[in-house]
Short mmCIF file of C-alpha atoms in Angstrom, two decimals:
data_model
loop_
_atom_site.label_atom_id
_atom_site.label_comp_id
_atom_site.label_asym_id
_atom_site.label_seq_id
_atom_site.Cartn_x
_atom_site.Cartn_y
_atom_site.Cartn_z
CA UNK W 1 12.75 95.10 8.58
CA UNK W 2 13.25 91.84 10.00
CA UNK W 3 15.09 91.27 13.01
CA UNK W 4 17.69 88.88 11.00
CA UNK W 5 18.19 91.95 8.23
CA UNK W 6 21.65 93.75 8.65
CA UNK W 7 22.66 96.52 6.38
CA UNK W 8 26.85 96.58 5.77
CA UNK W 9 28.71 99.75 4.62
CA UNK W 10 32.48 100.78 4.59
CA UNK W 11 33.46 104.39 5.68
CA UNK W 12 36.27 106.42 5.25
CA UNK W 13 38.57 107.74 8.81
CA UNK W 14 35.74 110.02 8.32
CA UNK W 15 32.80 108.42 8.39
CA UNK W 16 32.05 108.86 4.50
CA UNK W 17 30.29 105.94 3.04
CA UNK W 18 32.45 104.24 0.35
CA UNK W 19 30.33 101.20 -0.07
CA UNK W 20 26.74 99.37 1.32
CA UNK W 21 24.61 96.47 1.15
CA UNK W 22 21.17 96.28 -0.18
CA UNK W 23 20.06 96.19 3.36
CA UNK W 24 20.85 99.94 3.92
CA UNK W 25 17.29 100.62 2.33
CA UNK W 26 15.88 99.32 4.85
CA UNK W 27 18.25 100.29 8.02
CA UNK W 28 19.05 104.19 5.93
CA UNK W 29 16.05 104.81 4.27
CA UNK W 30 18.26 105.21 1.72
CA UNK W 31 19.29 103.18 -1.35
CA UNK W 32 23.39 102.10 -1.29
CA UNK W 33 24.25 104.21 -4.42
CA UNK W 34 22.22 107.49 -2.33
CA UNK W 35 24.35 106.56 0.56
CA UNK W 36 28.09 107.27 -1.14
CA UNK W 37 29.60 109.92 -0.78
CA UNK W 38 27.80 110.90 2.48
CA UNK W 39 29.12 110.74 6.00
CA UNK W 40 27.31 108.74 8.21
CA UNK W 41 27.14 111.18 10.99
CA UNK W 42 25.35 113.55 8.40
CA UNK W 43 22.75 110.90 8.49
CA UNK W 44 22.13 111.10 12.89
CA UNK W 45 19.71 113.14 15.05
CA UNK W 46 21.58 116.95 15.43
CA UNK W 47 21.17 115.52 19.19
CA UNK W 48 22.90 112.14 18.45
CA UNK W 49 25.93 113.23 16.32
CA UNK W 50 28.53 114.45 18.95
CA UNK W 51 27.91 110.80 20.45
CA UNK W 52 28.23 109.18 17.15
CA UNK W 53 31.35 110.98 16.52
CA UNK W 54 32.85 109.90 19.54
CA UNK W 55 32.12 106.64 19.28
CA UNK W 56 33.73 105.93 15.36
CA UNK W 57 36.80 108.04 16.73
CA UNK W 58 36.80 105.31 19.47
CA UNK W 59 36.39 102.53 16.75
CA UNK W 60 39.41 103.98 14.57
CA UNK W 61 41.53 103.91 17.68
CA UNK W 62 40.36 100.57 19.09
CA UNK W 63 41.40 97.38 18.15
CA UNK W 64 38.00 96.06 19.32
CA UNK W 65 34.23 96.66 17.57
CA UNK W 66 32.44 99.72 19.08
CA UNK W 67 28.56 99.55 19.71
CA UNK W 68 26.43 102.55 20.15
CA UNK W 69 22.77 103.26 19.28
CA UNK W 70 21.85 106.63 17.32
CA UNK W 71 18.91 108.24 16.36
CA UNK W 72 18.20 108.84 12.32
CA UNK W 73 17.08 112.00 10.88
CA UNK W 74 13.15 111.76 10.75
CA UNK W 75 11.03 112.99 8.23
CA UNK W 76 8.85 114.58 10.26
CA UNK W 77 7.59 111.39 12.69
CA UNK W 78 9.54 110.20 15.51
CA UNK W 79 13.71 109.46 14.62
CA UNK W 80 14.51 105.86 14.38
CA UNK W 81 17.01 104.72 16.47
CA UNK W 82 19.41 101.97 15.04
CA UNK W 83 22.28 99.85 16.74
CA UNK W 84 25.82 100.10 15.02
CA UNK W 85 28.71 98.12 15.52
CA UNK W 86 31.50 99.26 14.04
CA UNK W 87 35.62 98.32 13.65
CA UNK W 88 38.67 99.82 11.99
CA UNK W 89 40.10 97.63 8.95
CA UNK W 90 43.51 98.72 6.91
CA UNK W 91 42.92 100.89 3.75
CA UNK W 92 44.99 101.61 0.76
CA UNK W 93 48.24 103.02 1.54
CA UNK W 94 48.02 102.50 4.68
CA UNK W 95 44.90 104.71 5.61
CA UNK W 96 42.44 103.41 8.07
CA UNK W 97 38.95 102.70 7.23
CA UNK W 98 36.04 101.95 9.48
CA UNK W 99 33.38 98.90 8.58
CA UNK W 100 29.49 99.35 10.40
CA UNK W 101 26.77 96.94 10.30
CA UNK W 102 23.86 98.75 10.94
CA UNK W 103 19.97 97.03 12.72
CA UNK W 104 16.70 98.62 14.00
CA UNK W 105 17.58 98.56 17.16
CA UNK W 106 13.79 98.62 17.80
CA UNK W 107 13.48 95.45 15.65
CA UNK W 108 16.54 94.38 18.18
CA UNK W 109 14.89 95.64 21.46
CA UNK W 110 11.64 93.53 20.49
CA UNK W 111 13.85 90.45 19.84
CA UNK W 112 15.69 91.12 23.22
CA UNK W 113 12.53 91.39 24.61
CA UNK W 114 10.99 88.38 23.19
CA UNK W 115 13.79 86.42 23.82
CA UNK W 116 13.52 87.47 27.51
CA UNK W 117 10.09 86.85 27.53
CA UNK W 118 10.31 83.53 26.34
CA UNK W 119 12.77 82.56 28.77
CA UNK W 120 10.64 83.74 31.71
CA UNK W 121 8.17 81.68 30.61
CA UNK W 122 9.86 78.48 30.13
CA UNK W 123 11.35 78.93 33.93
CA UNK W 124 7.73 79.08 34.73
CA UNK W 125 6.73 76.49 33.02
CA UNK W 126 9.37 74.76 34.44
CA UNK W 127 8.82 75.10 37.75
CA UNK W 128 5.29 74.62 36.89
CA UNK W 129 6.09 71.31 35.79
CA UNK W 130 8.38 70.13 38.86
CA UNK W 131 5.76 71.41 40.94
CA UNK W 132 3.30 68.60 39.14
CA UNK W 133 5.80 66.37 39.51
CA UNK W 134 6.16 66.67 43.01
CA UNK W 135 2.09 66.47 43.63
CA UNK W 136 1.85 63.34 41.72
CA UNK W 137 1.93 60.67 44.72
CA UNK W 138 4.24 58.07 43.12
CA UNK W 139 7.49 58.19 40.99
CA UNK W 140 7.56 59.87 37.84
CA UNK W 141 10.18 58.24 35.52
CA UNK W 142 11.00 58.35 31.72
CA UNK W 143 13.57 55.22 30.35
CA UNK W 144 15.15 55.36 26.82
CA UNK W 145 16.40 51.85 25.18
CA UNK W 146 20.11 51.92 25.16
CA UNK W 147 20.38 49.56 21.97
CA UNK W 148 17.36 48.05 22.08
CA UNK W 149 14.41 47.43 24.15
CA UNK W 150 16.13 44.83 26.27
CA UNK W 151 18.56 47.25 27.79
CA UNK W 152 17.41 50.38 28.98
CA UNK W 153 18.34 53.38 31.00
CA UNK W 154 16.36 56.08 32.99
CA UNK W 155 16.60 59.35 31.61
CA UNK W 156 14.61 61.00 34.76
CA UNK W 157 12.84 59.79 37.98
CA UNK W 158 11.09 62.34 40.23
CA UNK W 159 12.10 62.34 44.11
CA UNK W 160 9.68 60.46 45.67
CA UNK W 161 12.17 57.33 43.92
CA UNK W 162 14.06 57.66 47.31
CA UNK W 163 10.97 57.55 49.03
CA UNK W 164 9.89 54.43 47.73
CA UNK W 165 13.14 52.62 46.65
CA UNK W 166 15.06 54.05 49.27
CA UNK W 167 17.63 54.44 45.92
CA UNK W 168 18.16 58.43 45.06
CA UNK W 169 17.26 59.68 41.47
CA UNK W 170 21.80 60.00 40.72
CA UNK W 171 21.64 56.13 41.75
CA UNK W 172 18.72 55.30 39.23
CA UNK W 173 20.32 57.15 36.72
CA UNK W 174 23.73 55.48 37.09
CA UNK W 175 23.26 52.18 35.17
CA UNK W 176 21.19 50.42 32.46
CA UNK W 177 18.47 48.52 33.57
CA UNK W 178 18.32 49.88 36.89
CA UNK W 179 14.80 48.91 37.17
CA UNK W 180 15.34 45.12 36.23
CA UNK W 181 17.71 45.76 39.52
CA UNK W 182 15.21 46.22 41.94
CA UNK W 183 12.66 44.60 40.96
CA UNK W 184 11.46 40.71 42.31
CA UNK W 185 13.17 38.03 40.38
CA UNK W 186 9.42 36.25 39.80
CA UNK W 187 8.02 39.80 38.45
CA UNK W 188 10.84 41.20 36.18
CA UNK W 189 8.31 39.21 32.82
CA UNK W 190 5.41 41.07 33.79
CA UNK W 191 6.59 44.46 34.74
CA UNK W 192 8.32 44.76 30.82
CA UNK W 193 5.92 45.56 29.35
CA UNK W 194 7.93 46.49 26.25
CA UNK W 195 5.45 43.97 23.36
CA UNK W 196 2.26 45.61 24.66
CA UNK W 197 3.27 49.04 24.80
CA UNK W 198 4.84 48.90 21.29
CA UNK W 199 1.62 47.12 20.10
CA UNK W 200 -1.02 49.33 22.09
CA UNK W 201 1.06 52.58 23.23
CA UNK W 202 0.18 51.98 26.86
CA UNK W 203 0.27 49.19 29.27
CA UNK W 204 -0.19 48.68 33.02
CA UNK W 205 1.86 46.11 35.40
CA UNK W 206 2.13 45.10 39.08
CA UNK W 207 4.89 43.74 40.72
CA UNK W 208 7.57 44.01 43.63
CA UNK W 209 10.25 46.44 44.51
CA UNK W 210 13.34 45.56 46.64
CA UNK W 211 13.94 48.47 48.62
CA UNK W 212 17.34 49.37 49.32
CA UNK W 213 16.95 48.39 53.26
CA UNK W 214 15.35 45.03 52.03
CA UNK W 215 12.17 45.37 52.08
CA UNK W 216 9.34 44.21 49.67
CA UNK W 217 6.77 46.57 48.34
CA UNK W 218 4.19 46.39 46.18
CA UNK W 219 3.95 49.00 43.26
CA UNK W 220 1.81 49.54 39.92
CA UNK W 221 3.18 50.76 37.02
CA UNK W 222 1.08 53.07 34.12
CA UNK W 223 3.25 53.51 31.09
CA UNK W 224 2.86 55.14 27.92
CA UNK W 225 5.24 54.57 25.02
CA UNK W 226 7.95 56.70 23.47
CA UNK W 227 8.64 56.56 19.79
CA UNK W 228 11.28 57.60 17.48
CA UNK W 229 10.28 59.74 14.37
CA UNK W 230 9.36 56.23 11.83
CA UNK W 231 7.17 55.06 15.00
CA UNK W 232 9.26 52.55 16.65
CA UNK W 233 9.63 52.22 19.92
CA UNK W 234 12.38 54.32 21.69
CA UNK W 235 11.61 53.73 25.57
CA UNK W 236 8.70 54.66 27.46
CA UNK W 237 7.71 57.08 30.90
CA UNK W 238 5.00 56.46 33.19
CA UNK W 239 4.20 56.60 37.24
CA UNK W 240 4.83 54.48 39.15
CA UNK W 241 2.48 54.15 42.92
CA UNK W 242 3.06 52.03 46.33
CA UNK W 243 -0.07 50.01 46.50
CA UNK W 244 1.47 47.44 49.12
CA UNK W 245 -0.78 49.11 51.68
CA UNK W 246 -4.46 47.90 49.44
CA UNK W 247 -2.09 44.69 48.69
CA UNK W 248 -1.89 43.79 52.33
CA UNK W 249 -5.56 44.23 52.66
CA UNK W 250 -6.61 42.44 49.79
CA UNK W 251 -4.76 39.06 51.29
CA UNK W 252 -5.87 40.00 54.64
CA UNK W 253 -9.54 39.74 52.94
CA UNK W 254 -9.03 37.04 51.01
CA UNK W 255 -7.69 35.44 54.04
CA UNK W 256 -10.66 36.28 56.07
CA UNK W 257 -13.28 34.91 53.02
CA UNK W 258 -11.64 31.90 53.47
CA UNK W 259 -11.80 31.39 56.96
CA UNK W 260 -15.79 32.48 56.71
CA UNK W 261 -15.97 29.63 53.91
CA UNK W 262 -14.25 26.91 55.85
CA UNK W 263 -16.57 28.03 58.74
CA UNK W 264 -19.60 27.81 56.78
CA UNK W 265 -18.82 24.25 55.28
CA UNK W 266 -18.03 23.10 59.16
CA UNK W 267 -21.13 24.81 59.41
CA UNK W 268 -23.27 23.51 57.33
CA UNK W 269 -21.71 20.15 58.05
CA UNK W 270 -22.57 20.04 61.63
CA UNK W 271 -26.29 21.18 60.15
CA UNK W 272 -25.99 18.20 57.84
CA UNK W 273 -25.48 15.68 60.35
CA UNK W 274 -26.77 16.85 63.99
CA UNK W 275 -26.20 14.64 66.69
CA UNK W 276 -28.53 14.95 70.38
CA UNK W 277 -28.00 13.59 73.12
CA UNK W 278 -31.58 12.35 74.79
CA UNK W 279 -30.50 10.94 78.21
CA UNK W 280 -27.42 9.13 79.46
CA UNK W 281 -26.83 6.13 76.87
CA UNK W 282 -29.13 7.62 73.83
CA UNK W 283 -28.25 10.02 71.38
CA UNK W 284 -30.44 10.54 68.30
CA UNK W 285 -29.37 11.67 64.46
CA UNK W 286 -32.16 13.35 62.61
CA UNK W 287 -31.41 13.57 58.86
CA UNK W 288 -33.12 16.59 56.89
CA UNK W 289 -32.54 16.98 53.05
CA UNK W 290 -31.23 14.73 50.10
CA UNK W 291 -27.92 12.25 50.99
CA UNK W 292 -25.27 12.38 48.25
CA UNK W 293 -22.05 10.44 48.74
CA UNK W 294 -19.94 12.86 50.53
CA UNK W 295 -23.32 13.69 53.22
CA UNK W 296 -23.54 9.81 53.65
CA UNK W 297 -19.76 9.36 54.83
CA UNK W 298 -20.03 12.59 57.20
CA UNK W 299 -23.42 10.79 58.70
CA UNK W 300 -21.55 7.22 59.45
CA UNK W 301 -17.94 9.49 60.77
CA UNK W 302 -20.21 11.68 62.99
CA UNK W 303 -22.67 8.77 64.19
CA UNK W 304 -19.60 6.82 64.98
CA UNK W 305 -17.54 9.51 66.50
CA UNK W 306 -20.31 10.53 68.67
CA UNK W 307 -20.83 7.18 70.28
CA UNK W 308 -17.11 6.63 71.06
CA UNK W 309 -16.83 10.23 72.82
CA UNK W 310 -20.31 9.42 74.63
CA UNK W 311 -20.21 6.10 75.44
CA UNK W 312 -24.14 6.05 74.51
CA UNK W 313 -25.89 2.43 74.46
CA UNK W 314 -27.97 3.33 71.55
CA UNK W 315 -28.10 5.65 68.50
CA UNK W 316 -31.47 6.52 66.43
CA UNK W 317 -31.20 7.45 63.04
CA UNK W 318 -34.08 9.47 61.52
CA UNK W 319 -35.00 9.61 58.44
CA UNK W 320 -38.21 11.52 58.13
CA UNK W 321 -36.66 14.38 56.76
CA UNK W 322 -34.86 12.48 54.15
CA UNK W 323 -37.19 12.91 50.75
CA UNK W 324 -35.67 9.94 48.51
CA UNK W 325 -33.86 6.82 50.05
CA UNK W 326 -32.22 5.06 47.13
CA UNK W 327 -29.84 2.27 47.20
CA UNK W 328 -26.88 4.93 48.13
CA UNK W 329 -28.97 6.19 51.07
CA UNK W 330 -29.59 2.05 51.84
CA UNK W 331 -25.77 1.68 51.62
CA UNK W 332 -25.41 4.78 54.29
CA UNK W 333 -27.73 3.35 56.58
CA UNK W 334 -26.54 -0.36 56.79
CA UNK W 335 -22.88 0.91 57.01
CA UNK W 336 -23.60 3.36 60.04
CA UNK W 337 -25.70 0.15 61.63
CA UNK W 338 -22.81 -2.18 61.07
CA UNK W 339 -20.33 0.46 62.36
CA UNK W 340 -22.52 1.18 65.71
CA UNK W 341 -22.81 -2.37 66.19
CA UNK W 342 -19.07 -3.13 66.05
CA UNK W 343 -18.76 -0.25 68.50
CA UNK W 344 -20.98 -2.44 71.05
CA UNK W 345 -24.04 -0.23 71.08
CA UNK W 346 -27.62 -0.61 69.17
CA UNK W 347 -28.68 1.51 66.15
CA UNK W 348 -32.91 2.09 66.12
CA UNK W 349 -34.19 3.20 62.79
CA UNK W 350 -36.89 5.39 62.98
CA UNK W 351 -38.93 7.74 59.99
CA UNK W 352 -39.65 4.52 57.86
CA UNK W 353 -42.69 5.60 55.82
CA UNK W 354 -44.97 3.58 53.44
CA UNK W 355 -42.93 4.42 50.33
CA UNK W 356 -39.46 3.87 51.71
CA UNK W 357 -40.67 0.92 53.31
CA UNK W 358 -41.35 -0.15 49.77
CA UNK W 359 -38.44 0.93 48.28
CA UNK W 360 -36.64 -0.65 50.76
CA UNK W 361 -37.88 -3.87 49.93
CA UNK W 362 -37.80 -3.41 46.03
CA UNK W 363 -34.39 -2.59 46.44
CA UNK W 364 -33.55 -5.61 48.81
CA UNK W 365 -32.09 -4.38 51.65
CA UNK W 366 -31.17 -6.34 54.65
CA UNK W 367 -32.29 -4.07 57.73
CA UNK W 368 -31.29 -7.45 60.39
CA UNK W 369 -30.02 -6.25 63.54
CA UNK W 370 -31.60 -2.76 62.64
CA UNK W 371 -34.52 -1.88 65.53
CA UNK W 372 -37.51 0.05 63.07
CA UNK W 373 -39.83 2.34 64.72
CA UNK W 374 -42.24 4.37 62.60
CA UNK W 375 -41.50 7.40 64.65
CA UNK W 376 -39.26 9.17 66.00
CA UNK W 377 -41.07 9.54 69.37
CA UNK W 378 -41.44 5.71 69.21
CA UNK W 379 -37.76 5.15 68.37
CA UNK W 380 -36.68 7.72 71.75
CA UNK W 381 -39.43 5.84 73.79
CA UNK W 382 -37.79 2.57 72.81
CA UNK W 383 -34.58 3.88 73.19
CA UNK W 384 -34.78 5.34 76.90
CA UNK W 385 -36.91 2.14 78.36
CA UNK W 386 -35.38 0.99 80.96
CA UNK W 387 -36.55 -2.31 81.44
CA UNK W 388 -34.68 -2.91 77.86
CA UNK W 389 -31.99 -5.40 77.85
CA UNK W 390 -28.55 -4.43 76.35
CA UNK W 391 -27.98 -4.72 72.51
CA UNK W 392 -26.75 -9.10 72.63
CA UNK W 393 -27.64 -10.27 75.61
CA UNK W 394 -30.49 -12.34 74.49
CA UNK W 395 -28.19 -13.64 71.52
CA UNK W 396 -25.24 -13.66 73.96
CA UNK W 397 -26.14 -15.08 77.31
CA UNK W 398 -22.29 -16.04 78.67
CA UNK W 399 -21.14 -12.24 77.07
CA UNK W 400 -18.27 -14.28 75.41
CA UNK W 401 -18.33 -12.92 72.05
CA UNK W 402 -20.58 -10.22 70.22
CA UNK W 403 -21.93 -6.65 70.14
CA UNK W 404 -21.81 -6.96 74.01
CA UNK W 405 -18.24 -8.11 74.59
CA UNK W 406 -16.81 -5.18 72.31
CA UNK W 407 -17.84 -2.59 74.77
CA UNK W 408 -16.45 -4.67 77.84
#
């Protein structure tokens, strides 16, 4: 018989049936028309029936229902043992007549026990869960819209919120849009994530928490949507992790690669335009690799910077190393010349091969006032002479004006 099956019957003060459900097949093992005219205690265990008696006297007395639990008559197995509640109702003139509803009581037991069981194991399952809550190292939430998606309210939040947000789960749970609350004004678009997750079912978002103490930390959010039973969206749940510690090290390396880059361009700068000193008065440029615009400008700045911090009488530019000397190279060269010379001291021009002689010419520049050596040990030799007059004396005998009467 099912656990849900119940059979009814209605006794005289005696305990004779008068009346019973179909169910009483099943509870009985007899059929209801079997059943009148019999008293139910005529039905028990021999062992059973002085209890049963005393318990329907008890119901006939009582106003309340009586329970007991008897064992049936067997037919040779082991007695079944059935639950009966039972209550006294009013009769015809006046006499008193008892109504029972009858179960297995084993069918009962095994729901009892069942029912226990399955209690048991959702408290286990239960504490199973808040124990993989509490392992998970970040805040586990869940947020249901209110009205819609743009106001929403936090159904749960694990512990470690206080942790974090310094707020405690009751204060997350207090208001709407708690999390719009705490989070940095500039971040609040990014961290609703409320379009992708209703077009994808997950999303992913970084941004800023206030803390409750004022503080800014850095957090990532995984989410995974929640939807109602047609498939719209109904809120979402997700973890949420401090990454402010791998946040601080990624600016402190990006801050880092950018001091190594700015090092490397001084670097390579210096490299680009290296500037010796020879011997008191004489400092020599040597020029390695192709001259674009921006290399030309650092070669003049340098050249001319060096001479004004050194005081040097004459500066030799070499240009062995340089494979092409076009018209912007020319330009480079005359403008560092000019630039020494207004500084008072004498630019020598050495590296001039066969080719760049000729391209100098084909391209017409005007090297006057520019000392040429082929070499650069010829340039140094000329340089370092000391029987060599000062840059404008010969032009300049009184020193009134020129070259000469800039560095007085």
């Amino acid at each position: 018989m099912s656990a849900d099956r119940r059979a009814v019957s209605l006794h005289l003060a005696d305990g004779t049936f008068v009346a019973a459900s179909p169910a009483a097949l099943g509870v009985y093992g007899a059929a209801p028309e079997a059943l009148l005219g019999r008293r139910l205690q005529d039905l028990v265990a021999p062992e059973d029936r002085a209890d049963a008696e005393v318990a329907l006297d008890e119901a006939r007395r009582s106003s309340d229902a009586i329970s007991f639990v008897v064992r049936l008559q067997g037919d040779g197995g082991s007695p079944r043992r059935i639950e009966i509640v039972a209550h006294a109702q009013g009769g015809a003139a006046g006499e008193s007549r008892l109504c029972c509803t009858a179960r297995d009581a084993s069918t009962a037991a095994r729901a009892a026990a069942e029912q226990v069981q399955l209690s048991s194991r959702a408290d286990e399952m239960g504490r199973r869960l808040d124990r993989l809550i509490a392992s998970v190292p970040g805040v586990v939430w869940e947020i249901w819209f209110v009205d819609d998606p743009s106001r929403q309210r936090v159904s749960f939040v694990s512990e470690r919120a206080l942790a974090l947000s310094g707020y405690t789960p009751e204060e997350w749970l207090s208001e709407p849009d708690f999390w719009a609350k705490i989070t940095h004004p500039d971040d609040r678009p990014a961290a609703d994530a409320s379009g992708t997750l209703a077009a994808t079912g997950s999303a992913s978002a970084q941004s800023r928490w206030t803390t409750k103490d004022g503080r800014l930390v850095w957090v990532e959010t995984q989410m995974r949507a929640l939807r109602n039973d047609d498939g719209s969206l109904a809120g979402y749940c997700g973890v949420t992790m401090d990454i402010t510690a791998s946040k601080q090290a990624e600016q402190e390396q990006a801050r880092l690669r950018e001091e190594i880059i700015q090092s490397q361009a001084r670097l390579l700068a210096e490299l680009s335009t290296p500037l010796i000193p020879l011997s008191d008065g004489v400092i020599a440029m040597p020029l390695v690799g192709s001259i674009d615009s921006a290399r030309a400008e650092r070669v003049v700045e340098t050249l001319l910077q060096g001479i004004s911090s050194s005081g040097a009488r004459t500066a030799i530019l070499d240009i062995t190393g340089v494979p092409t000397v076009d018209t912007q190279v020319a330009d480079a060269l005359l403008k560092a010349a000019r630039g020494v010379q207004l500084l008072g001291a004498e630019v020598v021009l050495t590296g001039i091969r066969p080719e760049v002689a000729q391209t100098l010419v084909t391209l017409g520049v005007e090297l006057t006032g520019i000392v040429t050596r082929g070499t650069l040990q010829d340039g140094i030799r000329y340089a370092v002479s000391a029987a060599r007059p000062w840059p404008g004396r010969r032009s300049d005998p009184t020193g009134s004006s020129g070259p000469a009467a800039l560095r007085r």
